[in-house]
Short mmCIF file of C-alpha atoms in Angstrom, two decimals:
data_model
loop_
_atom_site.label_atom_id
_atom_site.label_comp_id
_atom_site.label_asym_id
_atom_site.label_seq_id
_atom_site.Cartn_x
_atom_site.Cartn_y
_atom_site.Cartn_z
CA UNK A 1 113.73 17.46 61.71
CA UNK A 2 116.42 18.38 59.19
CA UNK A 3 116.97 16.17 56.13
CA UNK A 4 120.31 14.96 57.46
CA UNK A 5 118.60 13.83 60.68
CA UNK A 6 115.96 11.96 58.66
CA UNK A 7 118.65 10.21 56.65
CA UNK A 8 120.46 9.28 59.87
CA UNK A 9 117.26 7.93 61.40
CA UNK A 10 116.50 5.86 58.30
CA UNK A 11 120.06 4.49 58.28
CA UNK A 12 119.81 3.63 61.98
CA UNK A 13 116.51 1.79 61.42
CA UNK A 14 118.11 -0.13 58.56
CA UNK A 15 121.02 -1.11 60.80
CA UNK A 16 118.61 -2.19 63.56
CA UNK A 17 116.43 -4.21 61.19
CA UNK A 18 119.43 -5.87 59.61
CA UNK A 19 120.72 -7.04 62.97
CA UNK A 20 123.40 -4.40 63.42
CA UNK A 21 124.77 -3.49 66.79
CA UNK A 22 124.69 0.26 66.41
CA UNK A 23 123.28 1.99 69.46
CA UNK A 24 122.16 5.55 68.95
CA UNK A 25 120.95 8.07 71.52
CA UNK A 26 119.99 11.37 69.93
CA UNK A 27 119.35 14.52 71.91
CA UNK A 28 115.86 15.30 70.62
CA UNK A 29 113.10 16.96 72.54
CA UNK A 30 114.85 16.93 75.90
CA UNK A 31 114.23 19.60 78.47
CA UNK A 32 116.77 22.40 78.54
CA UNK A 33 119.78 21.46 80.64
CA UNK A 34 119.25 17.68 80.53
CA UNK A 35 122.07 15.50 79.29
CA UNK A 36 121.77 12.74 76.71
CA UNK A 37 122.33 10.21 79.52
CA UNK A 38 119.46 11.71 81.54
CA UNK A 39 117.14 11.62 78.52
CA UNK A 40 118.07 8.01 77.80
CA UNK A 41 117.44 7.04 81.44
CA UNK A 42 114.04 8.78 81.34
CA UNK A 43 113.17 6.91 78.13
CA UNK A 44 114.32 3.56 79.57
CA UNK A 45 112.23 4.21 82.70
CA UNK A 46 109.18 5.00 80.56
CA UNK A 47 109.67 1.80 78.52
CA UNK A 48 110.02 -0.21 81.73
CA UNK A 49 106.73 1.25 83.02
CA UNK A 50 105.04 0.21 79.76
CA UNK A 51 106.38 -3.33 80.15
CA UNK A 52 105.20 -3.45 83.77
CA UNK A 53 101.71 -2.26 82.76
CA UNK A 54 101.53 -4.91 80.05
CA UNK A 55 102.67 -7.68 82.41
CA UNK A 56 100.16 -6.55 85.07
CA UNK A 57 97.37 -6.57 82.46
CA UNK A 58 98.38 -10.14 81.56
CA UNK A 59 98.22 -11.13 85.23
CA UNK A 60 94.73 -9.60 85.47
CA UNK A 61 93.67 -11.08 82.10
CA UNK A 62 92.55 -7.61 81.04
CA UNK A 63 92.60 -7.18 77.27
CA UNK A 64 91.82 -3.46 77.38
CA UNK A 65 94.61 -2.74 79.87
CA UNK A 66 97.02 -4.86 77.80
CA UNK A 67 96.09 -2.91 74.67
CA UNK A 68 96.40 0.45 76.44
CA UNK A 69 100.18 0.19 76.07
CA UNK A 70 99.77 0.37 72.28
CA UNK A 71 99.27 3.33 69.97
CA UNK A 72 95.70 3.69 68.64
CA UNK A 73 96.93 2.38 65.28
CA UNK A 74 99.26 -0.24 66.80
CA UNK A 75 99.77 -3.78 65.59
CA UNK A 76 100.36 -7.05 67.39
CA UNK A 77 101.33 -10.39 65.88
CA UNK A 78 100.73 -13.21 68.35
CA UNK A 79 102.93 -16.28 68.80
CA UNK A 80 100.64 -18.27 66.48
CA UNK A 81 100.67 -15.60 63.76
CA UNK A 82 97.33 -13.88 64.41
CA UNK A 83 97.50 -10.20 63.48
CA UNK A 84 95.61 -7.91 65.86
CA UNK A 85 95.31 -4.40 64.41
CA UNK A 86 94.51 -1.18 66.29
CA UNK A 87 94.29 -0.72 70.04
CA UNK A 88 90.61 -1.76 69.95
CA UNK A 89 91.43 -4.89 67.93
CA UNK A 90 94.27 -5.80 70.30
CA UNK A 91 91.95 -5.31 73.30
CA UNK A 92 89.20 -7.54 71.93
CA UNK A 93 91.62 -10.14 70.56
CA UNK A 94 93.60 -10.38 73.78
CA UNK A 95 90.40 -10.56 75.85
CA UNK A 96 89.24 -13.46 73.69
CA UNK A 97 92.57 -15.24 74.25
CA UNK A 98 92.45 -14.54 78.01
CA UNK A 99 88.89 -15.85 78.25
CA UNK A 100 89.37 -18.95 76.11
CA UNK A 101 92.99 -20.04 75.88
CA UNK A 102 95.40 -18.44 78.31
CA UNK A 103 95.65 -20.22 81.63
CA UNK A 104 96.49 -18.48 84.90
CA UNK A 105 100.10 -17.48 84.31
CA UNK A 106 102.49 -14.62 84.78
CA UNK A 107 105.05 -13.44 82.27
CA UNK A 108 108.64 -13.92 83.38
CA UNK A 109 111.22 -11.62 81.79
CA UNK A 110 114.34 -13.61 80.91
CA UNK A 111 116.24 -11.05 78.84
CA UNK A 112 115.71 -7.60 77.36
CA UNK A 113 117.72 -5.50 74.94
CA UNK A 114 116.74 -1.89 74.24
CA UNK A 115 118.21 -0.05 71.26
CA UNK A 116 117.44 3.59 70.65
CA UNK A 117 117.28 4.46 66.96
CA UNK A 118 116.84 8.09 67.99
CA UNK A 119 115.37 10.01 70.90
CA UNK A 120 111.82 9.04 69.91
CA UNK A 121 112.17 5.51 68.51
CA UNK A 122 113.34 2.35 70.25
CA UNK A 123 113.53 -1.31 69.30
CA UNK A 124 113.05 -3.66 72.27
CA UNK A 125 113.78 -7.39 71.97
CA UNK A 126 112.66 -9.49 74.94
CA UNK A 127 112.85 -13.13 75.83
CA UNK A 128 110.06 -14.23 78.14
CA UNK A 129 108.29 -17.34 79.36
CA UNK A 130 105.06 -18.12 81.17
CA UNK A 131 104.96 -19.32 84.77
CA UNK A 132 101.82 -21.06 86.01
CA UNK A 133 100.24 -19.64 89.15
CA UNK A 134 101.71 -21.32 92.21
CA UNK A 135 104.84 -22.44 90.35
CA UNK A 136 108.27 -20.86 90.02
CA UNK A 137 109.66 -22.36 86.81
CA UNK A 138 108.88 -21.52 83.21
CA UNK A 139 106.19 -23.72 81.69
CA UNK A 140 107.67 -26.12 79.13
CA UNK A 141 107.32 -24.79 75.61
CA UNK A 142 106.40 -21.25 76.66
CA UNK A 143 109.68 -19.46 75.91
CA UNK A 144 109.16 -16.65 73.40
CA UNK A 145 111.08 -13.80 71.82
CA UNK A 146 109.18 -10.64 71.04
CA UNK A 147 110.21 -7.56 69.17
CA UNK A 148 108.62 -4.25 70.08
CA UNK A 149 108.78 -1.02 68.13
CA UNK A 150 108.30 1.81 70.62
CA UNK A 151 107.78 5.43 69.65
CA UNK A 152 107.41 8.64 71.59
CA UNK A 153 104.56 10.74 70.23
CA UNK A 154 103.36 13.96 71.84
CA UNK A 155 105.66 13.26 74.80
CA UNK A 156 104.30 9.74 75.47
CA UNK A 157 105.95 6.38 74.72
CA UNK A 158 103.67 3.73 73.16
CA UNK A 159 104.09 0.42 71.43
CA UNK A 160 103.64 0.76 67.69
CA UNK A 161 104.19 -2.89 66.90
CA UNK A 162 104.70 -6.11 68.87
CA UNK A 163 105.66 -9.39 67.22
CA UNK A 164 105.88 -12.53 69.37
CA UNK A 165 107.60 -15.75 68.28
CA UNK A 166 107.56 -18.97 70.25
CA UNK A 167 111.05 -20.44 70.64
CA UNK A 168 111.10 -23.87 69.00
CA UNK A 169 114.74 -24.95 68.67
CA UNK A 170 115.72 -27.09 65.70
CA UNK A 171 117.04 -30.37 66.98
#
């Protein structure tokens, strides 16, 4: 990557982290003849598949499958502030939560915003809730916002970091 591209990527990350609305799609690493729109669609499809895998792992209460969406050196901060580090740590931590604390629920996606910093880095902000098995409405107090840093390494998209915050409105 040329220096100017690195500077642009750093500036885009700064905009994203500071709440800016800049959306960037950079033509990096695409197959010859593909358009920027095609590459962005392929990236969005890959990110959607990651989300689906993670939600399915939650449904199955499978910590290892949940963690498989993360990079080996990934990080996860849970809604209560626990920091799970590395894919192995996320797998064991999530399995512990599934076995001891998390009731039979599914994750309901309420909103999702995907921002590409460049062709290999995306920030995903999702609003979700938990729905108890056999019910159709979000469980009271389960609404959360999570921020995901997704990166494409060696042609594969993975979560680098996931930070979950329970929504607790100030009244």
